[in-house]
Coordinates of C-alpha atoms and ligand atoms in Angstrom, one line a residue:
X269 CA 53.4 114.4 99.0
X270 CA 52.0 114.7 95.4
X271 CA 52.7 117.9 93.6
X272 CA 50.7 119.5 90.8
X273 CA 52.7 118.7 87.8
X274 CA 52.3 121.0 84.8
X275 CA 54.9 119.2 82.6
X276 CA 54.2 119.2 78.9
X277 CA 55.3 115.5 78.7
X278 CA 55.8 113.1 80.1
X279 CA 53.0 114.4 82.2
X280 CA 50.8 113.8 85.2
X281 CA 48.7 110.7 85.2
X282 CA 45.4 110.3 87.0
X283 CA 46.0 109.3 90.6
X284 CA 43.5 106.3 90.6
X285 CA 45.5 104.9 87.6
X286 CA 48.8 105.1 89.4
X287 CA 47.2 103.5 92.5
X288 CA 45.8 100.7 90.5
X289 CA 49.0 100.1 88.6
X290 CA 50.8 99.9 92.0
X291 CA 48.2 97.5 93.4
X292 CA 48.6 95.2 90.4
X293 CA 52.3 95.5 90.1
X294 CA 53.1 92.1 91.6
X295 CA 50.1 90.2 90.5
X296 CA 47.9 91.3 87.5
X297 CA 44.5 89.7 87.0
X298 CA 45.5 86.8 89.2
X299 CA 48.3 85.7 86.9
X300 CA 51.0 85.9 89.6
X301 CA 53.0 88.3 87.4
X302 CA 53.5 91.9 86.7
X303 CA 52.6 93.0 83.2
X304 CA 56.3 93.9 82.8
X305 CA 57.1 90.2 83.1
X306 CA 54.5 88.8 80.7
X307 CA 55.2 87.4 77.3
X308 CA 53.5 89.6 74.8
X309 CA 52.3 86.5 73.0
X310 CA 50.8 84.9 76.1
X311 CA 47.2 84.4 77.0
X312 CA 47.7 86.7 79.9
X313 CA 48.7 89.7 77.8
X314 CA 46.3 89.2 75.0
X315 CA 43.2 90.4 76.9
X316 CA 45.2 93.5 78.1
X317 CA 46.0 94.8 74.6
X318 CA 42.5 93.8 73.3
X319 CA 40.9 95.7 76.1
X320 CA 43.0 98.8 75.5
X321 CA 42.2 98.8 71.8
X322 CA 38.5 98.3 72.4
X323 CA 38.4 101.1 75.0
X324 CA 40.2 103.5 72.6
X325 CA 37.8 102.6 69.8
X326 CA 34.8 103.2 72.0
X327 CA 36.0 106.5 73.5
X328 CA 37.2 108.0 70.1
X329 CA 34.4 106.4 68.0
X330 CA 36.9 104.9 65.7
X331 CA 35.2 103.6 62.5
X332 CA 35.5 99.9 61.7
X333 CA 37.6 100.6 58.6
X334 CA 40.5 102.0 60.7
X335 CA 43.3 100.0 62.2
X336 CA 44.7 100.9 65.6
X337 CA 48.5 100.3 66.0
X338 CA 50.6 100.5 69.2
X339 CA 54.1 101.3 68.1
X340 CA 57.3 102.7 69.5
X341 CA 59.6 105.6 68.5
X342 CA 57.3 108.4 69.7
X343 CA 55.5 110.9 67.5
X344 CA 58.9 111.8 66.1
X345 CA 59.2 108.5 64.3
X346 CA 55.8 109.2 62.7
X347 CA 57.3 112.2 61.2
X348 CA 59.3 109.7 59.1
X349 CA 56.8 106.8 58.9
X350 CA 54.0 108.9 57.5
X351 CA 55.9 110.1 54.4
X352 CA 57.6 106.8 54.0
X353 CA 54.3 104.9 53.9
X354 CA 52.1 107.4 52.2
X355 CA 54.2 109.3 49.7
X356 CA 57.7 107.7 49.2
X357 CA 58.7 106.6 45.7
X358 CA 60.9 103.9 44.2
X359 CA 63.9 105.8 45.3
X360 CA 64.6 108.6 47.8
X361 CA 63.8 111.9 46.0
X362 CA 61.2 110.3 43.8
X363 CA 58.3 110.7 46.3
X364 CA 54.8 112.2 45.7
X365 CA 53.7 115.6 46.8
X366 CA 52.5 116.2 50.4
X367 CA 51.1 119.4 52.0
X368 CA 52.3 120.6 55.4
X369 CA 51.0 123.5 57.5
X370 CA 53.7 124.9 59.7
X371 CA 52.1 125.9 63.0
X372 CA 55.0 125.4 65.4
X373 CA 58.2 123.6 66.2
X374 CA 56.8 120.0 65.9
X375 CA 55.0 120.8 62.7
X376 CA 58.2 122.2 61.2
X377 CA 60.1 119.1 62.3
X378 CA 57.5 116.9 60.6
X379 CA 57.7 118.8 57.4
X380 CA 61.5 118.7 57.3
X381 CA 61.6 115.0 57.9
X382 CA 59.0 114.4 55.2
X383 CA 61.0 116.3 52.7
X384 CA 63.6 113.5 52.9
X385 CA 61.2 110.9 51.5
X386 CA 58.6 112.9 49.6
X387 CA 58.0 116.2 47.8
X388 CA 56.7 117.7 51.0
X389 CA 55.9 121.4 50.8
X390 CA 55.0 123.9 53.5
X391 CA 51.8 125.5 52.1
X392 CA 51.1 128.0 55.0
X393 CA 53.0 129.0 58.1
X394 CA 52.3 131.2 61.2
X395 CA 56.0 131.6 61.9
X396 CA 55.7 135.3 60.9
X397 CA 54.0 136.1 64.2
X398 CA 55.8 133.7 66.4
X399 CA 53.3 130.9 65.8
X400 CA 50.7 132.8 67.8
X401 CA 47.8 131.8 65.5
X402 CA 46.7 129.1 63.0
X403 CA 47.0 130.3 59.4
X404 CA 44.3 129.9 56.8
X405 CA 44.6 126.5 55.3
X406 CA 44.9 126.5 51.5
X407 CA 43.2 123.8 49.5
X408 CA 45.3 120.8 48.7
X409 CA 46.7 120.1 45.2
X410 CA 44.8 117.3 43.5
X411 CA 47.9 115.2 43.4
X412 CA 48.9 115.6 47.1
X413 CA 49.4 112.2 48.7
X414 CA 48.2 113.7 52.0
X415 CA 47.8 116.9 54.0
X416 CA 49.5 117.2 57.4
X417 CA 48.5 119.4 60.3
X418 CA 49.5 119.5 64.0
X419 CA 46.1 119.7 65.7
X420 CA 47.4 121.1 69.0
X421 CA 50.8 122.8 69.2
X422 CA 52.3 121.8 72.5
X423 CA 55.1 124.3 72.6
X424 CA 53.4 127.5 71.4
X425 CA 50.0 126.7 72.9
X426 CA 47.7 126.9 69.8
X427 CA 45.1 124.6 68.5
X428 CA 43.2 124.3 65.2
X429 CA 39.7 125.6 66.0
X430 CA 38.3 123.8 62.9
X431 CA 39.6 121.2 60.6
X432 CA 40.7 122.1 57.0
X433 CA 38.6 120.7 54.2
X434 CA 41.0 118.6 52.2
X435 CA 38.4 116.9 49.9
X436 CA 39.6 113.5 48.8
X437 CA 43.2 114.2 49.9
X438 CA 43.7 112.3 53.2
X439 CA 44.1 114.6 56.2
X440 CA 46.9 113.4 58.5
X441 CA 47.4 114.9 62.0
X442 CA 49.7 114.8 64.9
X443 CA 47.4 114.7 67.9
X444 CA 50.0 113.9 70.5
X445 CA 49.0 116.7 72.9
X446 CA 45.2 116.7 72.4
X447 CA 44.2 113.1 71.9
X448 CA 41.0 112.5 73.9
X449 CA 40.8 116.0 75.2
X450 CA 37.7 116.8 73.2
X451 CA 35.6 115.0 70.6
X452 CA 37.3 114.3 67.3
X453 CA 35.6 113.0 64.1
X454 CA 38.1 110.3 63.3
X455 CA 36.3 109.6 60.0
X456 CA 37.6 113.0 58.7
X457 CA 41.2 111.8 58.8
X458 CA 43.2 109.4 56.8
X459 CA 45.7 108.9 59.6
X460 CA 46.2 110.3 63.1
X461 CA 49.1 109.6 65.6
X462 CA 50.0 110.4 69.1
X463 CA 52.9 109.8 71.5
X464 CA 51.3 108.5 74.7
X465 CA 53.2 110.5 77.2
X466 CA 50.9 113.6 77.2
X467 CA 47.3 112.4 77.5
X468 CA 47.3 108.6 77.2
X469 CA 49.9 107.0 79.5
X470 CA 53.6 106.6 80.0
X471 CA 56.3 107.4 77.4
X472 CA 57.3 104.6 75.0
X473 CA 54.0 103.9 73.2
X474 CA 52.8 105.7 70.0
X475 CA 49.2 105.2 68.9
X476 CA 48.6 105.3 65.2
X477 CA 45.0 105.2 63.8
X478 CA 45.0 104.6 60.0
X479 CA 42.3 104.2 57.4
X480 CA 42.7 100.7 55.9
X481 CA 42.9 101.9 52.3
X482 CA 46.1 103.9 53.2
X483 CA 47.9 100.7 54.3
X484 CA 50.2 99.0 51.9
X485 CA 51.7 101.9 49.9
X486 CA 55.2 101.8 51.3
X487 CA 58.0 101.2 48.7
X488 CA 59.9 97.9 48.9
X489 CA 63.0 99.6 50.4
X490 CA 61.1 100.7 53.6
X491 CA 62.6 99.1 56.7
X492 CA 60.2 96.4 58.0
X493 CA 59.8 98.2 61.4
X494 CA 58.7 101.3 59.7
X495 CA 55.9 99.7 57.6
X496 CA 52.3 100.1 58.6
X497 CA 51.2 97.1 56.6
X498 CA 53.5 94.8 58.6
X499 CA 52.4 96.2 62.0
X500 CA 48.8 96.1 61.0
X501 CA 49.0 92.5 59.7
X502 CA 50.6 91.4 62.9
X503 CA 48.3 93.2 65.3
X504 CA 51.1 95.4 66.6
X505 CA 53.0 92.2 67.4
X506 CA 55.5 92.1 64.6
X507 CA 58.1 92.5 67.4
X508 CA 57.7 93.1 71.1
X509 CA 55.3 95.9 71.6
X510 CA 55.6 98.4 74.6
X511 CA 53.5 96.0 76.8
X512 CA 53.5 97.9 80.1
X513 CA 52.7 101.2 78.4
X514 CA 49.8 99.6 76.5
X515 CA 48.5 98.2 79.9
X516 CA 48.7 101.7 81.6
X517 CA 47.0 103.3 78.6
X518 CA 44.2 100.8 79.1
X519 CA 43.9 101.9 82.8
X520 CA 43.8 105.5 81.7
X521 CA 41.0 104.8 79.2
X522 CA 39.0 102.9 81.8
X523 CA 39.4 105.9 84.2
X524 CA 38.2 108.2 81.4
X525 CA 35.2 106.0 80.6
X526 CA 34.2 106.0 84.3
X527 CA 34.5 109.8 84.4
X528 CA 31.9 110.1 81.6
X529 CA 34.0 109.8 78.4
X530 CA 35.3 112.4 76.0
X531 CA 32.3 114.7 76.2
X532 CA 32.7 115.1 79.9
X533 CA 36.5 115.5 79.9
X534 CA 36.0 118.1 77.1
X535 CA 33.6 120.0 79.4
X536 CA 36.2 119.9 82.2
X537 CA 39.0 120.9 79.9
X538 CA 37.0 123.9 78.7
X539 CA 36.2 124.9 82.2
X540 CA 39.9 124.6 83.4
X541 CA 41.3 126.5 80.4
X542 CA 38.6 129.2 80.5
X543 CA 39.4 129.8 84.2
X544 CA 43.0 130.2 83.5
X545 CA 42.7 132.3 80.3
X546 CA 40.2 134.6 82.1
X547 CA 42.7 135.1 84.8
X548 CA 45.5 135.8 82.4
X549 CA 43.4 138.3 80.4
X550 CA 42.9 140.3 83.6
X551 CA 46.4 139.9 85.1
X552 CA 48.6 142.9 85.4
X553 CA 51.7 140.8 85.5
X554 CA 51.2 138.2 82.8
X555 CA 49.4 137.7 79.4
X556 CA 48.7 135.0 76.9
X557 CA 50.5 135.7 73.6
X558 CA 48.1 133.4 71.7
X559 CA 45.3 134.9 69.6
X560 CA 42.0 134.1 71.1
X561 CA 40.3 131.7 68.6
X562 CA 43.4 129.5 68.6
X563 CA 44.1 129.1 72.3
X564 CA 45.0 125.6 73.3
X565 CA 42.9 123.8 76.0
X566 CA 45.9 121.7 76.9
X567 CA 49.1 123.9 76.9
X568 CA 48.7 127.5 78.2
X569 CA 51.7 129.7 77.5
X570 CA 52.0 133.0 79.5
X571 CA 54.6 135.6 79.6
X572 CA 55.4 138.6 81.8
X573 CA 54.0 142.0 80.5
X574 CA 57.4 143.5 81.5
X575 CA 59.3 144.7 78.4
X576 CA 62.8 145.1 79.8
X577 CA 64.5 141.9 78.9
X578 CA 66.6 141.5 82.1
X579 CA 63.7 142.2 84.4
X580 CA 61.4 139.9 82.4
X581 CA 64.0 137.1 82.7
X582 CA 64.3 137.7 86.4
X583 CA 60.5 137.4 86.8
X584 CA 60.4 134.2 84.9
X585 CA 63.2 132.6 86.9
X586 CA 61.7 133.7 90.2
X587 CA 58.3 132.5 89.2
X588 CA 59.3 129.0 88.2
X589 CA 61.5 128.6 91.3
X590 CA 58.9 129.9 93.8
X591 CA 56.1 127.9 92.1
X592 CA 58.1 124.7 92.4
X593 CA 58.7 125.4 96.1
X594 CA 54.9 125.8 96.5
X595 CA 54.3 122.3 94.9
X596 CA 53.5 123.6 91.4
X597 CA 56.2 122.1 89.2
X598 CA 57.4 122.2 85.5
X599 CA 56.1 125.6 84.6
X600 CA 59.0 126.9 82.6
X601 CA 58.2 127.5 78.9
X602 CA 60.0 125.5 76.1
X603 CA 63.7 126.4 75.8
X604 CA 63.1 127.7 72.3
X605 CA 60.2 130.1 73.1
X606 CA 60.8 131.1 76.7
X607 CA 58.1 132.5 79.0
X608 CA 56.0 130.0 81.1
X609 CA 53.7 127.2 80.1
X610 CA 51.1 125.3 82.2
X611 CA 50.2 122.0 80.6
X612 CA 46.8 121.0 81.9
X613 CA 46.1 117.7 80.3
X614 CA 43.1 115.4 81.1
X615 CA 44.7 114.2 84.3
X616 CA 45.1 117.7 85.8
X617 CA 42.3 118.3 88.2
X618 CA 40.6 121.8 88.3
X619 CA 42.0 122.1 91.9
X620 CA 45.5 122.2 90.3
X621 CA 44.5 125.1 88.0
X622 CA 42.9 126.9 91.0
X623 CA 46.1 126.4 93.1
X624 CA 48.2 127.8 90.2
X625 CA 45.9 130.9 89.9
X626 CA 46.0 131.4 93.7
X627 CA 49.8 131.2 93.6
X628 CA 50.0 133.7 90.7
X629 CA 47.8 136.2 92.5
X630 CA 50.1 136.0 95.5
X631 CA 53.2 136.2 93.3
X632 CA 51.9 139.3 91.5
Ligands
LIG2138 C1 55.6 115.9 72.4 C2 55.2 116.0 71.0 C3 56.0 115.5 69.9 C4 57.2 114.7 70.2 O1 56.9 113.4 70.7 P1 57.9 112.3 71.0 O2 57.0 111.2 71.4 O3 58.9 112.7 72.0 O4 58.6 112.0 69.7 C5 55.5 115.6 68.6 N1 54.5 116.3 68.4 C6 53.7 116.9 69.3 C7 52.5 117.7 68.9 C8 54.1 116.8 70.6 O5 53.4 117.4 71.6

């Protein structure tokens, strides 16, 4: 029996994708092998990575002057690679300036990591109100190497409703939890990155999309594995890439294309999230702590209206337990913020959201 899985990541994958991966497990494309067993440099694997990249370019409308890289290390390694490649100097502590906007726990981690390699500065933060909104984005300094935002904040459930205007300073964004959830003008960014395990495929692959003129700025001391120029020159094959993950991402992208592409999934995502927020706004038991213009389409945080701490905690524990027993799993909020969170990525059907609402009505 399949459950409705509201996990923030790794997350539910589309059922047709899992079925196809299962059907092709022992023999992929008539090669007599699983993708897991293929040499990454073989003629069998080459069309798989090429197809995945082509589908991503088509779905996201990636301009020709951008490279697509399939790397490892998760979004967290990009917290280091971005400053190392775009702003680091001849020695640690000699880096260029870089602007960071602190909109949550991942954004904060990215800024702290960048400060090791560059003169990274947090220029605005929404920490004052528990990250429940997106702060006004100040203009960049003329000598900023880049300007970093976290487009969708997975843990606190906010999203940027419009992109900041950074002029000629490259805009860099962590889009791990909103990639392909709605249209994105890739040409407005210098670099975007996403760990795969939320909206793209299994854990283990990180997608980096980088404008070509930003490649090749890493100082000589940068480890080879952390250099965009090396990965770009080698077509993500400097070393063994995450082959199976790249294959499953390709299947997910094909599924998305058949569904009608990003416009159509965006329509579905708006419908799903609207349904759930409307329900929350009328609920006597729960509410959304996120200010309306900034509510995430992907990660919906909700907390009991109950003020008494002990009673509130009791409601949360009971809710998560009884929901799981009803086949609605992984609804506990992040350990740092508490409450509950329903992650409803592309693969979550509207039936799952309706089942959750139905359960919440009964629970109330
Ligand atoms: C999940 C997540 C991360 C961390 O991803 P890893 O792949 O585990 O490093 C970073 N940023 C955002 C926005 C995320 O949702």
